[in-house]
Each structure stands twice: as structure tokens, then as C-alpha cells.
Amino acid sequence: MGNAIIKRVFILGAVALACLVQPGCGHRKEWPGQKKVIVLGFDGMDPRIVREMFAKGKLTNFKRLSEMGDFKNLWSSIPPQSPVAWSNFITGKNPGGHAVFDFIHRDPATYLPYLSTSETIPPRRTLKLGEYIMPISSGSVILKREGRAFWEYLTEAGIPAIVFRIPSNFPPVECGAKSVSGMGTPDLMGTYGIYQYYTTNAGDIPKDPSGAEFTLVHIADGAVRSSIAGPRNTYKKGSPKIEIDFTAWVDQEHRVARIDLPGQRVLLSQGEWSDWIVLSFPRMPLVSPVKGICRMYLKGVSPHFRLYVTPINIDPTCPALPIDTPTGYARGIADDVGYFYTQGMPENTKTLTNGTFTTDEFYAQFRMVLDENHRLFDCLFSKFRKGFFFYYYSSTDLGTHIFWHLRDKNHPVYDAAARERLGDVIENTYEEMDRTVGKVLARFDDQTTLIVMSDHGFSPYYKAFSLNTWLLRNGYLVLRDNATAGSLFKNIDWGRTRAYALGLNSLYINLRGREKYGIVEPGDEASALRKELKEKLEKATDPENGKRVVRRAHLATEVYSGPHVGRAPDILVGYDWGYRTSWESALGDVTADLLTVSREKWSGDHCGATEIVPGILFASKKIKLAQPHLYDIAPAILAEFGISKPADMVGTSIFEGAPEAGRRGGSREELRALPYQ
């Protein structure tokens, strides 16, 4: 995931939580059938690792499922980013049909980035009363993914559907399904996860922290006094953050601390995690507070006090944003299982980047998320009787992003000692997924179809490629005053810039009539420039070893179909094995270095060329498609319930034979020539 990126971008669009509304859910028809279709989504699970484990005699339940039905590689989206890929799965379309092209999109009128899947809209009308601002119309959160989700067709037919934490579905689609939103769901501050850290050691605070707020505190009279920041209070002028004061009484001799919060106390030993803590952030008199939940980790008491607070998650029992359908479904789950992470990406990888956590401490938090997910699965699956059931695990993805460096001795940050302590975390996680598959197989009957899939696989992240720097050095992007480094938002000369990059795989032409300062004429000039960029990028090599950096550069018009192709980036850049765009370039920066060795523990990635990161597809039935794609699964699910494929879906059921020529939206020569079409 582009964790750092989405956190920073989402802040740009974060608005008040207080004024949003949660509409109800529609009436469900009676359905007399007994059919069950179960889909387990293991984000990022890689077929090569699965086959390696098969060879070792592991993953016996996956193996059994493959022998019952089938196991194939599953082609991901172009580009193979999770929001794009899951949108392909959800809609049965490619990005030209659902309009999600990258984690980040840009507004051509301003060049400013924004997150691609959702948008918060503040109230249009407000009334100022002294220091307060009263909304007199409702705000809203909108899902920006276009196209209908396949479970909308199911619920229209009266088929019960449970969809738990599927990505690219915040706010969740309003229909008769029972659902909780997944990746894309913000924390209570309106970001994708900002944690808070309190320390008496100034050296703990990085120069450029990302995804975190650090507070330097002091022990006075045996206590640390500070506050936890919450959402902004849009009832007040300037929308200041709402804060909750706390006092941490520190016992350095016994290495414990008692954290006093309004109405509650939390006692922690050094190295101990708290349970979920409910926080109420007051807004103004006579207005109910905004509730959130967090967990604390007392990292240290002596010689330094160090307290970590997770991002403030939306309280599932009283959600400040629409995270469930019908309203109250998340509360019911919490009543059964207890509070749970509602943040879209709960594994807090930024703690490693910022140096807040050691690898072992991150592993402990990773384990808590995974164990919580198992409890949630057990609860939800135990109640499932018929219809459609989807359950999503994030740990296979974010765990692979981080722990790749423990299984790859070629990686620049390979850590033999951590590998010795923690083992192969990726394989261990896969084995836990195998046990989940086993739980489903234990209830398998002749009315059940089971599909296990991932949205993409993985590759190593050895080196970062600055695409904007490449554009600069090749004369397509120009900075003012002949600068060799800068930013799209700082010192770019738009009057002489013909192309720019923003996002993890997206490259745009500075097109006249589309971009605010566009200079490239639409038509022949733009077409020639796109072709020239594609050809040059596919020849880009790493001067250190001569390897190709870019495996394939796609023109959007050649690989997308549907009504939203015109909103797509002009070129989708697919990087080769070991390479990926740099974080800086993805956010519009132009750096001095073109290629840099990645020394972060974010060591595995998948934002490369689609052909190097296929996902997995297991089914309890024979998969007849030779090269199944993500968008082929939705038609298959509908067909299992006797529902015809909607005309605007480009996929073909995985349980049917090869599609007729042209049915997959690939009528152009370039598309047909690709190995995965």
C-alpha cells in the first residue's frame, strides 16, 4: 500500500465528522434458496510462495481445495494496486469502467492530488453564532468508485449477502447487504492512520515524521501531563483539534505507569499493551461528543517515558462516519466480539519508518490485528447460513510489505537476527490463512461454492525510481531556474513541462484544454508524445547493473474500456522485478537522485508490472478460463446464483469456457498482444 502517500493526501480532503449522516438500508426480499457462495479475500497472497509451501508439504487445506476444484494464477489490474484491483473484482470491470486508476488521482484544474476512492463533503450551509459555527445542512461522504458492486445484484434478487471489510467500499454501498467498510476507511482524524507518541527523549522524534504526531513531554512531580488529539471541531471557528487531557503517573522503580483519562484509568507495565479505550471528544454544549477508540502501548518508563497511542479508530458501536450497512451492523459485531479496528489499514507500518517501533514491536501489533481478525471471522462465519459471504484479511498484504526482508537475503535490509527470532512471518501467516480455509472446508456441502483469491502477489522492493526525475533529465519536465530538484507544487515551470508523474504508477501529459497550464495539443501531438514516452520508458535501465527498470508502460487508451477512460492517467508505468517508483516522486517531488537503494523495512511491494505480481485463485469447482482475471470473478458469483452477467461487465465467469474474441474489452492489437489478455 502507499501508506505514507494516502495518509498525506487524505488530510487534504479531511473535513468535519460531526455533520455527516448515515442513511438507512433498503428492504430485503425473501429468498428461498439454500445456495452458499463463500469468498475469502487474502490481500496480496502470492502464488509463487503458495507453490513453494506446497512443495514443502504445507498448506494442506489449500492443497485439498485445489484438488477438489482448481488453483490458478489470477491476473490483477493495471496497475496492480489494491484500490484498483479490488474495484475490478467488485464491479467486473477494468478501470475504464469503475474510474479508480491509482491510490492517488489529480485534479487537472489545480494539479493537486486527492485519494481516489472516497470524498468528504462539508455542509454547504452554516450559521455563525459567536465562536461556534452551526451546520444547517448535512455533509456527506461519497464513494467515488463508479459502477455497481456485484452484491447489489444479489440483494436485489433477495439473496442474503455479508461483505466484511472489502477494500474500495467506503462508505459501504447502500443495499440489502450486511457490510463493514475496509481499506479506505479513515481514522477519526479523517486520515488513513495517524498515531500519537509521547516521549521524554527528543532523539525519538524524527526530523520528518510521517503518519504520526510526536510530543516531547517531561516528568514533573512524578507525572507526565499532556493531551490526546482528536478530530477537528468544525463547530468552532478555525476548526481546532479537540483534545483530551491525560496524566500519566510514572513509577520508574517498578516500571509501571497509570494513565488517568476523564472517567477512566489505565494501568500499564513497561512493554504492555492496553485493551481498547473509548474516548469521547466534546464539541460544544448540548451536542453529543464524537467517540473514538484507541489502544496504548507503554514502550518505556525508565530511563525515558515513551507512550504510543494507536490512530483513533472510529467507534464501531457509535460510528462518526458511515462504516456499515445496515446502520448498527458494526455495533452488533462489537457486541459479540468486542471493539475492533475500523481503520482501513490497521497494521501501523509507519511506526517502523519513523523508528518508533522495533521490528519485534511492530510484529506484536501485527499479531494483535491478525488475532482480532480471526475472532471476527469465527463470529461472522458461525452465523452464516446461506447466500453470499465475503471475508477479507489484510495481514497477508501488509505483513508481506514489511516482512519480505526476513525471507529475502538479497534485500538491502535483510535481518538474519530478526529472521531467527520471528521466523518466516509471511509463511507463518499463510499457514494461518490455511487454517481459515480449513474452517470453511469443515462446513462444506453440495450447496457450497468456495473461492479463495488475492488481488495481486508480491515482488521485492530493492530500488526506488524517481519518475519525475527521469522526466526532468529527459526534457519532459522543467523546473524554474534550472533547478535539479523540486516539486510539482513548488518550482515547476508548467509553461515548458510536457509530462509529469503523480501517484504510484500514473504519468500524465500536460494537455492543453485539460490541465490548467497545459501546453501539449490534443490529437497528433499528444499521441506522438505518449508513444515516445512509452518507448523510452521501456528502455530505461539501471546504470549500476544494466537491468530494465520499467517492464511495461501502458497507454490507458489501449488497455482500458468503458465510459471513464478519458479520466485515466495517460500512461500506466509497470516497473520490473525489484523496482518501484519512489515515495517522493509519487507525491510529485523531483529528487536529485534517479535511483536509490531502498533501506526501509517496507521491503516487498506490488506496484510494478501486472505480469510480475499475479494473485491466487482457488475454487472448489474447475476453473475453465485459461487466464482468469479479477473482473471474471463477479460474473462467476452472479452465475452461481442464476443471475445473468450485466451487460457492462467486461469479465467472463471463471467457470465458463474461454471468452469469445473481443468480449474482454481487448479488441486493440496492443491489448491482444499482452501475455495476460
XYZ file of C-alpha atoms in Angstrom:
677
model
C 0.000 0.000 0.000
C 1.036 3.552 -0.467
C 0.536 4.045 3.227
C 2.525 7.245 3.604
C 1.033 8.690 0.480
C -2.562 8.111 1.291
C -2.164 9.447 4.785
C -0.745 12.692 3.490
C -3.221 13.092 0.689
C -6.265 12.225 2.719
C -5.509 15.056 5.085
C -6.122 17.439 2.207
C -9.699 16.266 1.991
C -10.469 15.647 5.624
C -13.468 17.600 6.862
C -15.771 17.597 9.813
C -17.086 14.326 11.089
C -19.791 15.978 13.077
C -22.136 16.883 10.259
C -22.186 13.661 8.299
C -25.245 11.480 8.087
C -25.808 7.759 7.846
C -28.822 6.795 5.782
C -30.562 3.530 6.423
C -30.685 0.394 4.349
C -33.253 -0.966 1.981
C -35.744 -3.771 2.440
C -34.591 -7.272 1.579
C -36.748 -9.680 -0.383
C -37.329 -13.206 0.824
C -35.089 -15.775 -0.807
C -35.994 -19.453 -0.588
C -32.678 -20.823 -1.909
C -30.026 -22.666 0.079
C -27.028 -21.907 -2.138
C -23.844 -20.645 -0.455
C -21.003 -18.852 -2.186
C -18.080 -18.067 0.107
C -15.191 -15.862 -0.986
C -12.110 -15.457 1.193
C -10.010 -12.454 0.170
C -6.378 -12.766 1.275
C -4.912 -9.469 0.124
C -1.560 -9.834 -1.617
C -1.220 -13.618 -1.275
C 1.369 -14.702 -3.798
C 1.017 -17.903 -5.882
C 4.776 -18.486 -6.014
C 5.034 -18.584 -2.236
C 1.982 -20.858 -2.126
C 3.627 -23.302 -4.547
C 6.875 -23.198 -2.576
C 4.915 -24.143 0.533
C 3.059 -26.881 -1.339
C 6.463 -28.324 -2.225
C 7.311 -28.380 1.493
C 4.085 -30.219 2.286
C 2.451 -27.176 3.857
C -0.933 -25.518 3.292
C -2.801 -28.790 3.324
C -6.227 -27.172 3.233
C -5.327 -25.046 0.225
C -3.968 -28.187 -1.407
C -7.174 -30.058 -0.671
C -9.218 -27.219 -2.131
C -7.119 -27.228 -5.305
C -7.704 -30.971 -5.651
C -11.446 -30.539 -5.126
C -11.543 -27.874 -7.818
C -8.666 -25.835 -9.109
C -5.819 -23.405 -8.437
C -4.522 -20.858 -10.923
C -2.718 -17.578 -11.030
C -5.118 -14.659 -11.068
C -4.311 -11.654 -13.206
C -4.512 -8.429 -11.320
C -5.457 -4.983 -12.552
C -3.388 -2.446 -14.470
C -1.815 -1.132 -12.315
C -1.829 -3.862 -9.620
C -2.664 -1.524 -6.746
C -5.220 -2.652 -4.198
C -7.871 0.072 -4.726
C -7.765 -0.568 -8.464
C -7.626 -4.340 -8.175
C -10.466 -4.681 -5.684
C -12.567 -2.319 -7.807
C -12.031 -4.704 -10.751
C -13.247 -7.539 -8.517
C -16.216 -5.597 -7.161
C -17.542 -4.282 -10.461
C -16.481 -6.896 -13.025
C -14.940 -4.015 -14.986
C -11.492 -2.665 -15.731
C -10.557 0.859 -14.537
C -12.132 2.439 -17.608
C -15.431 1.233 -16.186
C -15.012 1.944 -12.471
C -12.766 5.053 -12.610
C -10.234 4.014 -9.948
C -6.789 4.212 -11.554
C -4.339 4.662 -8.665
C -4.294 5.315 -4.933
C -3.944 8.947 -5.956
C -5.737 10.932 -8.613
C -5.073 14.523 -9.527
C -7.327 17.460 -10.304
C -6.174 18.737 -13.715
C -7.513 22.185 -12.849
C -5.075 22.509 -9.945
C -2.682 19.538 -10.328
C -3.409 18.784 -6.660
C -3.640 15.140 -5.604
C -6.579 13.516 -3.887
C -7.445 9.990 -2.822
C -9.207 8.040 -5.493
C -11.942 6.114 -3.723
C -13.855 8.478 -1.453
C -14.506 12.138 -0.764
C -15.869 14.009 2.215
C -18.117 16.950 1.503
C -18.752 19.544 4.223
C -22.173 21.103 4.823
C -22.999 23.701 2.197
C -24.785 25.987 4.632
C -23.643 27.008 8.106
C -24.643 29.642 10.655
C -22.075 31.503 12.778
C -23.044 32.022 16.425
C -20.268 33.691 18.394
C -17.319 31.315 18.497
C -19.444 28.492 17.089
C -20.376 27.539 13.528
C -23.675 25.663 13.252
C -24.307 23.461 10.188
C -27.801 23.888 8.796
C -27.373 21.345 6.030
C -25.825 17.909 6.080
C -22.348 16.981 4.983
C -21.659 13.650 3.346
C -19.074 11.102 2.395
C -19.238 9.715 -1.108
C -17.746 6.609 -2.657
C -16.004 7.676 -5.861
C -15.811 4.218 -7.397
C -18.156 4.061 -10.377
C -20.215 1.047 -11.357
C -22.395 -1.220 -9.300
C -20.973 -3.737 -6.863
C -21.900 -7.316 -7.756
C -23.590 -7.842 -4.397
C -26.094 -5.130 -5.312
C -27.430 -7.544 -7.939
C -27.527 -10.282 -5.327
C -29.510 -8.290 -2.793
C -31.889 -7.076 -5.497
C -32.683 -10.737 -6.048
C -33.258 -11.136 -2.334
C -30.083 -13.147 -1.772
C -28.548 -12.538 1.661
C -25.058 -11.093 1.467
C -22.346 -10.413 4.044
C -19.407 -8.322 2.849
C -16.837 -7.746 5.554
C -14.100 -5.157 5.103
C -13.727 -5.328 1.345
C -11.426 -2.512 0.129
C -12.625 0.320 -2.127
C -16.033 0.318 -0.476
C -16.028 3.297 1.883
C -18.644 4.388 2.565
C -20.221 0.982 2.002
C -22.683 0.581 -0.826
C -26.264 1.105 0.297
C -28.239 -2.034 -0.393
C -29.573 -5.003 1.472
C -26.124 -6.412 2.251
C -24.660 -6.584 5.723
C -21.310 -4.900 5.374
C -18.469 -3.122 7.135
C -16.094 -0.996 5.065
C -12.421 -1.898 4.684
C -9.336 -0.305 3.139
C -10.166 3.326 2.506
C -11.884 3.814 5.860
C -10.226 6.710 7.714
C -9.445 7.141 11.368
C -11.333 9.655 13.492
C -8.979 12.454 12.414
C -10.002 11.929 8.814
C -6.702 10.364 7.756
C -5.696 6.816 6.929
C -3.995 6.485 10.285
C -2.060 8.991 12.372
C -0.680 7.621 15.614
C 0.457 9.707 18.593
C 3.675 9.248 20.513
C 4.758 10.866 23.762
C 8.386 10.716 24.778
C 10.803 12.406 27.183
C 13.641 11.742 24.731
C 13.912 14.339 21.964
C 16.036 11.898 19.996
C 12.965 9.709 19.432
C 11.385 12.360 17.231
C 12.381 12.066 13.568
C 13.113 15.182 11.544
C 10.375 14.458 9.031
C 7.815 12.208 10.715
C 5.116 10.701 8.563
C 1.778 9.355 9.716
C 2.401 10.391 13.305
C 2.249 13.230 15.797
C 5.142 13.316 18.263
C 5.006 15.173 21.558
C 8.069 15.864 23.694
C 6.934 15.578 27.305
C 8.579 15.962 30.703
C 8.147 14.233 34.034
C 7.223 16.706 36.743
C 6.178 15.687 40.263
C 6.167 12.076 39.118
C 3.758 12.614 36.266
C 3.562 13.377 32.548
C 0.744 15.728 31.628
C -0.327 16.049 28.028
C -3.339 15.545 25.749
C -4.585 13.206 23.042
C -5.577 14.968 19.832
C -8.855 14.008 18.210
C -10.896 15.221 15.246
C -11.219 18.849 14.335
C -14.128 20.685 15.840
C -15.973 22.262 12.928
C -18.448 23.743 15.359
C -15.719 26.237 16.245
C -14.038 28.906 14.147
C -10.763 27.691 12.723
C -11.762 24.060 13.326
C -9.273 23.416 16.142
C -8.484 19.864 17.117
C -10.457 18.527 20.041
C -8.108 17.341 22.749
C -8.498 15.110 25.778
C -6.093 15.763 28.640
C -4.389 12.885 30.409
C -1.969 12.452 33.275
C 0.450 9.553 33.317
C 1.731 8.801 36.811
C 5.147 7.264 36.315
C 6.723 4.741 38.683
C 10.204 4.327 37.288
C 11.300 1.996 40.072
C 8.622 -0.589 39.290
C 8.434 0.330 35.580
C 4.712 0.962 35.509
C 2.531 3.934 34.682
C -1.073 4.799 35.412
C -2.718 6.883 32.723
C -5.620 8.949 34.068
C -8.186 9.931 31.449
C -11.569 11.550 32.056
C -13.641 8.913 33.826
C -11.142 6.071 33.479
C -7.689 4.873 34.446
C -5.345 2.590 32.530
C -2.543 0.775 34.370
C 0.296 -0.496 32.189
C 3.644 -2.120 32.816
C 6.572 -1.289 30.613
C 6.162 -3.186 27.336
C 2.435 -3.782 27.848
C -0.494 -3.019 25.526
C -3.827 -1.775 26.803
C -7.172 -3.114 25.689
C -9.369 -0.826 23.597
C -10.046 2.516 25.282
C -13.135 4.564 24.440
C -12.548 8.306 24.133
C -15.288 10.946 23.959
C -14.271 14.182 22.245
C -16.595 17.062 23.275
C -17.629 19.525 20.582
C -19.968 22.051 22.158
C -22.645 22.149 24.851
C -25.828 20.188 24.025
C -24.101 18.398 21.111
C -23.134 14.771 21.585
C -19.398 14.083 21.650
C -17.543 12.257 18.893
C -16.478 8.833 20.107
C -13.350 7.019 19.081
C -11.332 4.056 20.282
C -7.602 3.542 20.702
C -5.074 1.242 22.276
C -1.979 2.327 24.191
C 1.447 0.753 24.349
C 3.758 1.733 27.183
C 7.045 1.356 25.377
C 9.181 2.654 28.202
C 9.198 4.129 31.689
C 12.886 4.266 32.508
C 15.196 5.843 31.557
C 12.681 7.517 29.265
C 8.908 7.648 29.322
C 7.540 6.511 25.956
C 3.824 6.066 25.261
C 2.341 5.047 21.888
C -1.316 5.639 21.084
C -2.825 3.984 18.021
C -4.671 6.090 15.463
C -8.054 6.980 16.944
C -10.348 4.500 15.255
C -14.000 5.150 14.548
C -16.015 3.573 17.359
C -17.968 0.695 15.759
C -20.666 0.991 18.410
C -21.305 4.635 17.599
C -19.632 5.377 14.257
C -18.999 9.017 13.415
C -18.762 8.103 9.730
C -20.778 5.586 7.723
C -18.805 2.349 8.009
C -21.609 -0.202 7.953
C -24.836 -1.281 6.337
C -27.367 -1.540 7.704
C -26.584 1.069 10.318
C -25.918 -0.777 13.544
C -24.375 -3.862 11.920
C -20.887 -2.936 13.172
C -22.281 -2.350 16.627
C -23.794 -5.821 16.637
C -20.421 -7.327 15.753
C -18.746 -5.340 18.519
C -21.384 -6.564 20.961
C -20.388 -10.136 20.099
C -16.622 -9.812 19.715
C -15.688 -6.567 21.414
C -14.239 -3.409 19.921
C -12.200 -3.874 16.767
C -10.061 -1.904 14.341
C -12.234 0.060 11.938
C -9.310 1.896 10.329
C -8.904 0.651 6.766
C -5.266 -0.401 7.183
C -4.789 -1.263 10.856
C -1.208 -2.584 10.684
C 0.730 0.544 11.600
C 3.734 0.342 9.268
C 4.709 3.975 9.824
C 5.903 3.065 13.318
C 8.822 1.313 11.620
C 9.585 4.101 9.172
C 9.610 6.647 11.993
C 11.718 4.442 14.248
C 9.014 4.321 16.913
C 8.770 0.532 16.948
C 11.391 -2.137 16.602
C 10.624 -4.965 14.208
C 9.547 -7.085 17.188
C 7.211 -4.386 18.498
C 5.637 -3.991 15.080
C 5.263 -7.756 14.930
C 3.348 -7.650 18.229
C 0.920 -5.068 16.828
C 0.651 -7.042 13.569
C -0.241 -10.129 15.641
C -2.963 -8.264 17.524
C -4.589 -7.264 14.243
C -4.381 -10.794 12.878
C -5.729 -12.409 16.048
C -8.583 -9.912 16.118
C -9.379 -10.775 12.503
C -9.544 -14.466 13.371
C -12.028 -13.716 16.164
C -14.149 -11.633 13.834
C -14.094 -14.337 11.169
C -15.111 -17.020 13.650
C -18.019 -14.892 14.849
C -19.329 -13.918 11.424
C -18.842 -17.295 9.774
C -20.524 -19.114 12.638
C -23.699 -17.153 11.886
C -23.591 -17.554 8.112
C -26.227 -19.934 6.781
C -26.909 -19.210 3.106
C -26.377 -16.683 0.360
C -23.095 -14.829 -0.171
C -20.262 -14.420 2.328
C -17.087 -12.385 1.753
C -14.355 -12.018 4.348
C -11.126 -10.045 3.953
C -7.713 -10.401 5.593
C -5.205 -7.534 5.328
C -2.338 -9.256 7.140
C -1.233 -11.200 4.069
C -0.607 -7.886 2.344
C 0.832 -5.557 4.967
C 2.760 -8.408 6.524
C 4.419 -9.132 3.186
C 5.188 -5.454 2.630
C 7.128 -5.410 5.895
C 8.441 -8.928 6.453
C 9.676 -9.607 2.923
C 13.123 -8.596 4.165
C 13.145 -11.540 6.569
C 12.920 -14.108 3.743
C 14.975 -12.405 1.034
C 18.726 -12.493 1.654
C 19.242 -10.238 -1.362
C 17.256 -7.438 0.167
C 19.318 -4.439 1.369
C 17.805 -4.635 4.872
C 17.775 -8.417 5.273
C 17.895 -9.057 9.021
C 19.205 -12.508 9.932
C 18.755 -11.941 13.661
C 15.112 -10.919 13.318
C 14.549 -13.868 11.000
C 15.963 -16.133 13.694
C 13.660 -14.633 16.336
C 10.462 -14.288 14.330
C 10.865 -16.953 11.654
C 9.359 -16.531 8.195
C 6.403 -14.360 9.151
C 4.966 -14.487 5.646
C 4.848 -18.281 5.539
C 3.529 -18.393 9.087
C 0.734 -16.016 8.105
C -0.074 -18.149 5.062
C -0.392 -21.155 7.355
C -2.907 -19.249 9.459
C -4.876 -18.499 6.309
C -4.739 -22.225 5.594
C -6.438 -22.872 8.914
C -9.151 -20.380 7.964
C -9.675 -22.267 4.707
C -9.897 -25.437 6.778
C -12.691 -23.938 8.884
C -14.719 -23.316 5.741
C -13.991 -26.761 4.314
C -15.220 -28.292 7.561
C -18.680 -26.897 6.780
C -18.510 -27.525 3.033
C -21.519 -29.242 1.441
C -23.001 -29.761 -2.012
C -24.710 -26.377 -1.841
C -21.424 -24.532 -1.348
C -19.019 -22.920 -3.784
C -15.782 -21.713 -2.210
C -13.453 -19.206 -3.875
C -10.186 -18.091 -2.287
C -8.436 -15.226 -4.016
C -5.998 -12.370 -3.696
C -5.894 -9.106 -5.583
C -2.195 -9.363 -6.501
C 1.036 -11.037 -5.485
C 4.352 -9.508 -4.490
C 7.838 -8.606 -5.639
C 10.824 -7.228 -3.732
C 11.377 -3.505 -3.352
C 15.130 -3.125 -3.867
C 15.388 0.229 -5.561
C 13.266 3.361 -5.873
C 12.970 5.054 -9.269
C 12.101 8.745 -9.367
C 9.871 9.009 -12.405
C 9.657 12.788 -12.172
C 13.457 12.987 -12.086
C 13.576 10.799 -15.210
C 11.120 13.175 -16.896
C 13.307 16.124 -15.877
C 16.521 14.578 -17.156
C 14.879 13.624 -20.435
C 13.487 17.108 -21.047
C 9.805 16.434 -20.487
C 9.561 18.265 -17.165
C 11.190 21.630 -16.465
C 11.949 23.259 -13.127
C 12.374 27.003 -12.753
C 15.868 28.493 -12.550
C 17.396 25.278 -13.927
C 16.924 23.583 -10.572
C 17.747 19.884 -10.426
C 15.308 19.096 -7.638
C 11.937 20.436 -6.573
C 8.258 19.671 -6.686
C 5.217 19.893 -8.923
C 3.794 22.223 -6.282
C 6.819 24.401 -5.722
C 9.086 25.292 -8.620
C 7.879 23.570 -11.762
C 7.711 25.566 -14.990
C 4.364 24.409 -16.323
C 4.781 26.557 -19.433
C 7.611 24.253 -20.562
C 6.561 20.962 -18.956
C 5.062 18.338 -21.255
C 4.591 15.448 -18.806
C 4.522 14.837 -15.065
C 4.007 11.945 -12.671
C 1.747 11.721 -9.637
C 0.737 8.523 -7.901
C 2.415 5.136 -7.786
C 2.072 4.247 -11.463
C 0.495 7.246 -13.153
C 2.014 9.556 -15.732
C 0.121 12.476 -17.263
C 0.585 14.583 -20.362
C 0.335 18.319 -19.623
C -2.543 18.521 -22.067
C -3.919 21.820 -23.311
C -7.620 22.169 -22.528
C -7.429 19.565 -19.752
C -4.624 20.675 -17.457
C -4.707 24.220 -16.105
C -1.433 25.165 -17.769
C -1.447 22.502 -20.469
C 0.863 23.033 -23.442
C 0.607 19.774 -25.418
C -2.017 19.958 -28.132
C -4.611 17.166 -28.093
C -4.580 14.890 -31.109
C -1.459 14.032 -33.058
C 0.971 15.924 -30.817
C -0.313 14.239 -27.658
C -0.453 10.819 -29.310
C 3.104 11.124 -30.544
C 4.306 12.199 -27.111
C 2.592 9.286 -25.379
C 4.160 6.839 -27.814
C 7.578 8.430 -27.394
C 7.362 8.281 -23.590
C 6.213 4.672 -23.640
C 9.086 3.588 -25.870
C 11.731 5.477 -23.900
C 10.466 4.296 -20.512
C 10.502 0.666 -21.591
C 14.184 1.103 -22.460
C 15.127 2.712 -19.140
C 17.849 0.730 -17.397
C 19.645 0.745 -14.090
C 23.182 2.031 -14.842
C 24.555 0.007 -11.953
C 23.577 -3.397 -13.333
C 22.034 -2.790 -16.763
C 18.656 -4.250 -15.718
C 15.414 -2.859 -17.047
C 13.623 -0.603 -14.598
C 10.298 -0.495 -16.427
C 8.832 -3.780 -17.592
C 5.954 -2.235 -19.482
C 4.372 1.177 -19.980
C 0.714 1.011 -20.926
C -1.236 3.644 -22.773
C -4.570 3.926 -20.985
C -6.472 4.040 -24.243
C -5.035 0.658 -25.188
C -5.793 -1.270 -22.007
C -8.950 0.316 -20.625
C -12.503 0.233 -21.872
C -15.621 1.927 -20.594
C -17.061 5.386 -20.048
C -14.266 6.701 -17.799
C -11.186 6.067 -19.937
C -10.910 9.810 -20.514
C -10.310 10.358 -16.776
C -7.389 7.948 -16.660
C -3.688 8.802 -16.493
C -2.229 8.840 -19.981
C 0.355 6.156 -19.200
C 0.439 3.438 -16.524
C 4.050 2.624 -15.699
C 4.691 -1.014 -14.748
C 8.041 -1.487 -13.027
C 10.210 -4.570 -13.319
C 11.184 -7.014 -10.569
C 12.808 -5.198 -7.655
C 11.945 -1.663 -8.787
C 9.143 0.748 -7.958
C 8.520 4.462 -8.091
C 9.909 6.402 -5.156
C 7.617 7.723 -2.423
C 8.823 11.231 -3.282
C 8.013 11.004 -6.972
C 4.598 9.520 -6.219
C 3.838 12.722 -4.309
C 5.095 14.979 -7.075
C 8.652 15.602 -5.920
C 11.670 15.772 -8.199
C 14.719 14.432 -6.382
C 18.413 14.779 -7.081
C 18.846 11.019 -7.446
C 17.191 8.977 -10.164
C 17.635 5.602 -8.470
C 18.149 4.951 -4.771
C 18.557 1.754 -2.795
C 15.525 1.184 -0.593
C 16.629 0.704 3.005
C 13.176 0.781 4.569
C 11.586 -2.274 6.142
C 8.765 -1.700 3.683
C 10.653 -4.284 1.654
C 8.055 -6.003 -0.512
C 5.741 -4.301 -2.971
C 3.389 -4.930 -5.856
C 3.098 -1.622 -7.717
C 5.019 -2.923 -10.692
C 4.009 -4.525 -13.943
C 0.900 -6.660 -13.667
C 2.581 -9.751 -15.088
C 5.166 -9.970 -12.275
C 2.655 -9.899 -9.392
C -0.232 -12.297 -10.140
C -2.631 -13.153 -7.359
C -4.060 -16.516 -6.333
C -7.338 -18.091 -7.379
C -8.564 -21.270 -5.708
C -12.052 -22.637 -6.303
C -13.979 -25.680 -5.256
C -15.002 -26.068 -8.918
C -12.933 -26.407 -12.059
C -11.750 -23.040 -13.361
C -12.305 -23.201 -17.081
C -10.816 -19.850 -18.032
C -7.199 -20.314 -19.052
C -6.101 -16.926 -17.714
C -8.654 -15.716 -15.185
C -8.744 -12.056 -14.206
C -10.084 -10.323 -11.161
C -13.014 -8.985 -13.166
C -14.003 -12.548 -14.117
C -14.987 -13.444 -10.548
C -18.042 -11.182 -10.211
C -19.807 -12.779 -13.211
C -18.997 -16.193 -11.737
C -20.544 -15.318 -8.373
C -23.684 -13.990 -10.041
C -23.908 -17.095 -12.226
C -23.716 -19.347 -9.163
C -26.971 -17.743 -8.056
C -28.503 -17.909 -11.527
C -28.092 -14.199 -12.237
C -27.013 -13.207 -15.738
C -23.949 -11.068 -16.175
C -24.866 -7.378 -16.547
C -24.081 -6.022 -19.985
C -21.499 -3.539 -18.729
C -19.287 -6.120 -17.010
C -16.261 -6.998 -19.132
C -15.429 -10.207 -17.289
C -16.430 -13.763 -18.080
C -17.293 -16.324 -15.431
C -14.227 -18.282 -14.360
C -16.386 -21.404 -14.505
C -17.205 -20.904 -18.182
C -15.008 -21.595 -21.172
C -12.729 -19.172 -22.977
C -14.468 -15.898 -23.887
C -15.242 -15.037 -27.447
C -12.822 -12.689 -29.161
C -13.382 -9.106 -28.126
C -15.535 -9.890 -25.081
C -12.824 -8.923 -22.606
C -12.533 -5.375 -23.838
C -9.334 -6.237 -25.622
C -10.059 -5.606 -29.241
C -6.986 -3.496 -29.886
C -3.806 -5.111 -31.136
C -1.739 -3.891 -28.195
C -4.155 -5.425 -25.731
C -4.308 -8.754 -27.534
C -0.519 -8.906 -27.614
C -0.160 -8.780 -23.850
C 0.683 -12.066 -22.166
C -2.164 -11.707 -19.707
C -5.002 -10.943 -22.102
